[in-house]
Amino acid sequence: MELVKASPEAQLRLLELADLDAELTRIDHRRRSLPEVAEVDRIDARDAELRDAIIAAETNEKDLGREQAKAEADVDQVRTRSVRDRERLDAGQVSSPRELEVLQSEIASLLRRQSELEDIVLDVMERREAAQSSRDSLRAERDELASRRQTAAARRDEVLGELGEQSEKAADRRAGVVAQVPADLLDLYERMRVQHGVGAAALRGGRCEGCHLTLNTVDLNRIRAADDDEVLRCEECRRILVRTPDSGL
Ligand SMILES: [Zn+2]
């Protein structure tokens, strides 16, 4: 591995960079775990359920409408026949006792049939009304949900906007710091950041603040003997170890 050298000032910039990267990561994490985002997602999921349920209720209502029309037509047909029979009876067109008996028995059976069919119409009407009322309450819930979504989405966008501003500011500050770090040092930092999440850590009180391990005497002595522009690495976590005035050396 090539040996990177950098002035103590440039090395200290890495700590600012690590702080800014930690801040950007925090902002990003907050952005992805916002309860406001989850709330809108929940509303959208419920809305999709309601949309499907409304379609099903509408289909059901239409089917029952057709069923009702058919049952009503059946009633009409029987009623028409029964009226016609009665007219024949009343007009005295039927004179033979045998025919008369057949006609009277047909009228009686048509009346029974009509009553049965009317019961069917009533039953279908009741089911249709229930379907309509279920469809209406689903629509009302969906309308109410739409207004809740509007409020929740506005809240979410407001928080996302604030986080976006914070993120932009941190990114600007980061660009300013990056401009003061030599390319090879920055490259090493970025590689460590990809591997460990945090690219550089301070040495404070004989401890690496990246992995929180206290360095042993041998390592500390090695660091004491190192030149100021030597870029050190923590033996434990491999992060860039930056010496500070309170490193305890
Ligand atoms: Zn370490």
GROMACS .gro file of C-alpha atoms and ligand atoms in nm:
model
  250
    1MET     CA    1   0.000   0.000   0.000
    2GLU     CA    2   0.130   0.344  -0.092
    3LEU     CA    3   0.227   0.565   0.197
    4VAL     CA    4   0.015   0.879   0.208
    5LYS     CA    5   0.168   1.187   0.362
    6ALA     CA    6  -0.022   1.503   0.452
    7SER     CA    7   0.023   1.808   0.674
    8PRO     CA    8  -0.130   1.790   1.023
    9GLU     CA    9  -0.375   2.065   0.916
   10ALA     CA   10  -0.493   1.859   0.618
   11GLN     CA   11  -0.529   1.556   0.846
   12LEU     CA   12  -0.738   1.756   1.092
   13ARG     CA   13  -0.970   1.851   0.804
   14LEU     CA   14  -1.055   1.481   0.782
   15LEU     CA   15  -1.216   1.501   1.125
   16GLU     CA   16  -1.439   1.786   1.005
   17LEU     CA   17  -1.517   1.576   0.700
   18ALA     CA   18  -1.603   1.275   0.917
   19ASP     CA   19  -1.836   1.494   1.129
   20LEU     CA   20  -2.008   1.628   0.817
   21ASP     CA   21  -2.041   1.281   0.670
   22ALA     CA   22  -2.193   1.160   0.997
   23GLU     CA   23  -2.438   1.451   0.983
   24LEU     CA   24  -2.531   1.372   0.622
   25THR     CA   25  -2.584   1.008   0.714
   26ARG     CA   26  -2.805   1.110   1.009
   27ILE     CA   27  -3.012   1.337   0.785
   28ASP     CA   28  -3.044   1.065   0.523
   29HIS     CA   29  -3.148   0.811   0.784
   30ARG     CA   30  -3.405   1.050   0.930
   31ARG     CA   31  -3.538   1.117   0.583
   32ARG     CA   32  -3.592   0.748   0.522
   33SER     CA   33  -3.744   0.675   0.864
   34LEU     CA   34  -3.977   0.973   0.892
   35PRO     CA   35  -4.309   0.884   1.058
   36GLU     CA   36  -4.466   1.138   0.819
   37VAL     CA   37  -4.348   0.928   0.522
   38ALA     CA   38  -4.479   0.608   0.682
   39GLU     CA   39  -4.814   0.777   0.751
   40VAL     CA   40  -4.859   0.874   0.385
   41ASP     CA   41  -4.756   0.520   0.279
   42ARG     CA   42  -5.014   0.372   0.518
   43ILE     CA   43  -5.284   0.601   0.379
   44ASP     CA   44  -5.191   0.507   0.021
   45ALA     CA   45  -5.209   0.137   0.106
   46ARG     CA   46  -5.555   0.179   0.263
   47ASP     CA   47  -5.663   0.389  -0.036
   48ALA     CA   48  -5.568   0.107  -0.274
   49GLU     CA   49  -5.773  -0.137  -0.063
   50LEU     CA   50  -6.071   0.098  -0.066
   51ARG     CA   51  -6.044   0.154  -0.440
   52ASP     CA   52  -6.063  -0.224  -0.499
   53ALA     CA   53  -6.346  -0.265  -0.247
   54ILE     CA   54  -6.543   0.016  -0.417
   55ILE     CA   55  -6.503  -0.149  -0.758
   56ALA     CA   56  -6.624  -0.480  -0.609
   57ALA     CA   57  -6.920  -0.307  -0.439
   58GLU     CA   58  -7.014  -0.125  -0.760
   59THR     CA   59  -7.001  -0.449  -0.958
   60ASN     CA   60  -7.212  -0.621  -0.694
   61GLU     CA   61  -7.462  -0.334  -0.699
   62LYS     CA   62  -7.489  -0.348  -1.080
   63ASP     CA   63  -7.535  -0.727  -1.076
   64LEU     CA   64  -7.813  -0.693  -0.821
   65GLY     CA   65  -7.970  -0.415  -1.030
   66ARG     CA   66  -7.986  -0.654  -1.324
   67GLU     CA   67  -8.118  -0.931  -1.099
   68GLN     CA   68  -8.389  -0.695  -0.970
   69ALA     CA   69  -8.492  -0.592  -1.324
   70LYS     CA   70  -8.519  -0.957  -1.422
   71ALA     CA   71  -8.725  -1.047  -1.114
   72GLU     CA   72  -8.956  -0.748  -1.179
   73ALA     CA   73  -9.002  -0.858  -1.541
   74ASP     CA   74  -9.094  -1.206  -1.415
   75VAL     CA   75  -9.356  -1.051  -1.185
   76ASP     CA   76  -9.495  -0.842  -1.473
   77GLN     CA   77  -9.521  -1.145  -1.698
   78VAL     CA   78  -9.717  -1.344  -1.438
   79ARG     CA   79  -9.933  -1.043  -1.354
   80THR     CA   80 -10.016  -0.984  -1.721
   81ARG     CA   81 -10.119  -1.345  -1.765
   82SER     CA   82 -10.325  -1.336  -1.451
   83VAL     CA   83 -10.501  -1.012  -1.559
   84ARG     CA   84 -10.576  -1.160  -1.899
   85ASP     CA   85 -10.722  -1.474  -1.739
   86ARG     CA   86 -10.935  -1.265  -1.505
   87GLU     CA   87 -11.061  -1.056  -1.797
   88ARG     CA   88 -11.160  -1.371  -1.980
   89LEU     CA   89 -11.338  -1.490  -1.668
   90ASP     CA   90 -11.513  -1.157  -1.608
   91ALA     CA   91 -11.616  -1.126  -1.973
   92GLY     CA   92 -11.796  -1.455  -1.940
   93GLN     CA   93 -11.609  -1.591  -2.239
   94VAL     CA   94 -11.561  -1.927  -2.071
   95SER     CA   95 -11.880  -2.121  -2.030
   96SER     CA   96 -11.787  -2.488  -1.993
   97PRO     CA   97 -11.755  -2.583  -1.624
   98ARG     CA   98 -11.442  -2.785  -1.704
   99GLU     CA   99 -11.270  -2.487  -1.874
  100LEU     CA  100 -11.388  -2.259  -1.596
  101GLU     CA  101 -11.229  -2.481  -1.336
  102VAL     CA  102 -10.899  -2.491  -1.528
  103LEU     CA  103 -10.901  -2.112  -1.562
  104GLN     CA  104 -10.976  -2.053  -1.194
  105SER     CA  105 -10.708  -2.295  -1.090
  106GLU     CA  106 -10.460  -2.120  -1.324
  107ILE     CA  107 -10.549  -1.780  -1.175
  108ALA     CA  108 -10.496  -1.918  -0.824
  109SER     CA  109 -10.160  -2.069  -0.917
  110LEU     CA  110 -10.055  -1.748  -1.097
  111LEU     CA  111 -10.134  -1.550  -0.781
  112ARG     CA  112  -9.920  -1.784  -0.573
  113ARG     CA  113  -9.642  -1.758  -0.829
  114GLN     CA  114  -9.670  -1.378  -0.834
  115SER     CA  115  -9.644  -1.364  -0.457
  116GLU     CA  116  -9.332  -1.584  -0.463
  117LEU     CA  117  -9.174  -1.369  -0.734
  118GLU     CA  118  -9.257  -1.049  -0.542
  119ASP     CA  119  -9.076  -1.195  -0.242
  120ILE     CA  120  -8.775  -1.251  -0.465
  121VAL     CA  121  -8.792  -0.887  -0.585
  122LEU     CA  122  -8.806  -0.767  -0.224
  123ASP     CA  123  -8.512  -0.984  -0.128
  124VAL     CA  124  -8.302  -0.858  -0.421
  125MET     CA  125  -8.400  -0.498  -0.341
  126GLU     CA  126  -8.285  -0.541   0.017
  127ARG     CA  127  -7.955  -0.689  -0.094
  128ARG     CA  128  -7.915  -0.410  -0.347
  129GLU     CA  129  -7.978  -0.143  -0.085
  130ALA     CA  130  -7.720  -0.307   0.142
  131ALA     CA  131  -7.472  -0.308  -0.148
  132GLN     CA  132  -7.544   0.058  -0.223
  133SER     CA  133  -7.499   0.157   0.138
  134SER     CA  134  -7.174  -0.037   0.162
  135ARG     CA  135  -7.051   0.128  -0.160
  136ASP     CA  136  -7.149   0.472  -0.026
  137SER     CA  137  -6.972   0.423   0.306
  138LEU     CA  138  -6.658   0.299   0.125
  139ARG     CA  139  -6.669   0.609  -0.096
  140ALA     CA  140  -6.712   0.832   0.209
  141GLU     CA  141  -6.416   0.666   0.380
  142ARG     CA  142  -6.207   0.716   0.067
  143ASP     CA  143  -6.301   1.085   0.049
  144GLU     CA  144  -6.213   1.130   0.414
  145LEU     CA  145  -5.884   0.948   0.352
  146ALA     CA  146  -5.803   1.182   0.063
  147SER     CA  147  -5.826   1.484   0.290
  148ARG     CA  148  -5.615   1.310   0.557
  149ARG     CA  149  -5.357   1.230   0.290
  150GLN     CA  150  -5.340   1.593   0.188
  151THR     CA  151  -5.262   1.699   0.545
  152ALA     CA  152  -5.012   1.416   0.599
  153ALA     CA  153  -4.839   1.480   0.265
  154ALA     CA  154  -4.809   1.852   0.343
  155ARG     CA  155  -4.654   1.767   0.681
  156ARG     CA  156  -4.419   1.516   0.519
  157ASP     CA  157  -4.313   1.761   0.248
  158GLU     CA  158  -4.247   2.029   0.507
  159VAL     CA  159  -4.018   1.801   0.711
  160LEU     CA  160  -3.850   1.670   0.394
  161GLY     CA  161  -3.795   2.030   0.285
  162GLU     CA  162  -3.627   2.115   0.616
  163LEU     CA  163  -3.409   1.804   0.597
  164GLY     CA  164  -3.325   1.888   0.237
  165GLU     CA  165  -3.205   2.233   0.343
  166GLN     CA  166  -2.996   2.087   0.627
  167SER     CA  167  -2.851   1.834   0.387
  168GLU     CA  168  -2.768   2.099   0.129
  169LYS     CA  169  -2.593   2.316   0.388
  170ALA     CA  170  -2.388   2.021   0.515
  171ALA     CA  171  -2.300   1.925   0.157
  172ASP     CA  172  -2.185   2.283   0.088
  173ARG     CA  173  -1.969   2.282   0.400
  174ARG     CA  174  -1.835   1.942   0.299
  175ALA     CA  175  -1.736   2.069  -0.046
  176GLY     CA  176  -1.551   2.355   0.126
  177VAL     CA  177  -1.358   2.112   0.345
  178VAL     CA  178  -1.287   1.870   0.058
  179ALA     CA  179  -1.124   2.156  -0.134
  180GLN     CA  180  -0.864   2.177   0.146
  181VAL     CA  181  -0.775   1.807   0.148
  182PRO     CA  182  -0.505   1.672  -0.088
  183ALA     CA  183  -0.635   1.425  -0.345
  184ASP     CA  184  -0.443   1.117  -0.224
  185LEU     CA  185  -0.552   1.173   0.136
  186LEU     CA  186  -0.910   1.225   0.030
  187ASP     CA  187  -0.895   0.909  -0.177
  188LEU     CA  188  -0.774   0.708   0.121
  189TYR     CA  189  -1.044   0.864   0.339
  190GLU     CA  190  -1.318   0.777   0.090
  191ARG     CA  191  -1.196   0.419   0.061
  192MET     CA  192  -1.199   0.379   0.439
  193ARG     CA  193  -1.542   0.538   0.453
  194VAL     CA  194  -1.679   0.286   0.204
  195GLN     CA  195  -1.526   0.000   0.404
  196HIS     CA  196  -1.604   0.116   0.756
  197GLY     CA  197  -1.875   0.378   0.729
  198VAL     CA  198  -1.642   0.628   0.895
  199GLY     CA  199  -1.316   0.712   0.718
  200ALA     CA  200  -1.117   0.891   0.986
  201ALA     CA  201  -1.116   0.907   1.363
  202ALA     CA  202  -0.939   1.121   1.619
  203LEU     CA  203  -0.681   0.989   1.861
  204ARG     CA  204  -0.788   1.126   2.199
  205GLY     CA  205  -0.650   1.028   2.536
  206GLY     CA  206  -0.464   0.735   2.377
  207ARG     CA  207  -0.790   0.600   2.233
  208CYS     CA  208  -0.909   0.562   1.874
  209GLU     CA  209  -1.245   0.732   1.860
  210GLY     CA  210  -1.345   0.518   1.563
  211CYS     CA  211  -1.338   0.180   1.735
  212HIS     CA  212  -1.303   0.313   2.093
  213LEU     CA  213  -1.003   0.097   2.156
  214THR     CA  214  -0.723   0.222   2.379
  215LEU     CA  215  -0.394   0.185   2.197
  216ASN     CA  216  -0.122  -0.018   2.360
  217THR     CA  217   0.215   0.128   2.458
  218VAL     CA  218   0.392  -0.014   2.154
  219ASP     CA  219   0.149   0.153   1.915
  220LEU     CA  220   0.155   0.478   2.110
  221ASN     CA  221   0.534   0.480   2.103
  222ARG     CA  222   0.528   0.417   1.729
  223ILE     CA  223   0.291   0.711   1.685
  224ARG     CA  224   0.510   0.934   1.907
  225ALA     CA  225   0.806   0.853   1.683
  226ALA     CA  226   0.616   0.916   1.360
  227ASP     CA  227   0.661   1.235   1.159
  228ASP     CA  228   0.383   1.492   1.176
  229ASP     CA  229   0.300   1.444   0.808
  230GLU     CA  230   0.277   1.068   0.830
  231VAL     CA  231  -0.083   0.953   0.786
  232LEU     CA  232  -0.148   0.696   1.059
  233ARG     CA  233  -0.395   0.413   1.068
  234CYS     CA  234  -0.562   0.252   1.365
  235GLU     CA  235  -0.417  -0.100   1.395
  236GLU     CA  236  -0.753  -0.224   1.513
  237CYS     CA  237  -1.010  -0.067   1.276
  238ARG     CA  238  -0.779   0.049   0.992
  239ARG     CA  239  -0.935   0.395   0.987
  240ILE     CA  240  -0.716   0.698   0.940
  241LEU     CA  241  -0.608   0.799   1.288
  242VAL     CA  242  -0.572   1.174   1.326
  243ARG     CA  243  -0.356   1.319   1.601
  244THR     CA  244  -0.511   1.603   1.801
  245PRO     CA  245  -0.370   1.832   2.072
  246ASP     CA  246  -0.533   1.602   2.332
  247SER     CA  247  -0.417   1.273   2.186
  248GLY     CA  248  -0.235   1.187   2.505
  249LEU     CA  249   0.100   1.140   2.338
  250ZN      ZN  250  -0.975   0.226   1.560
   0.00000   0.00000   0.00000
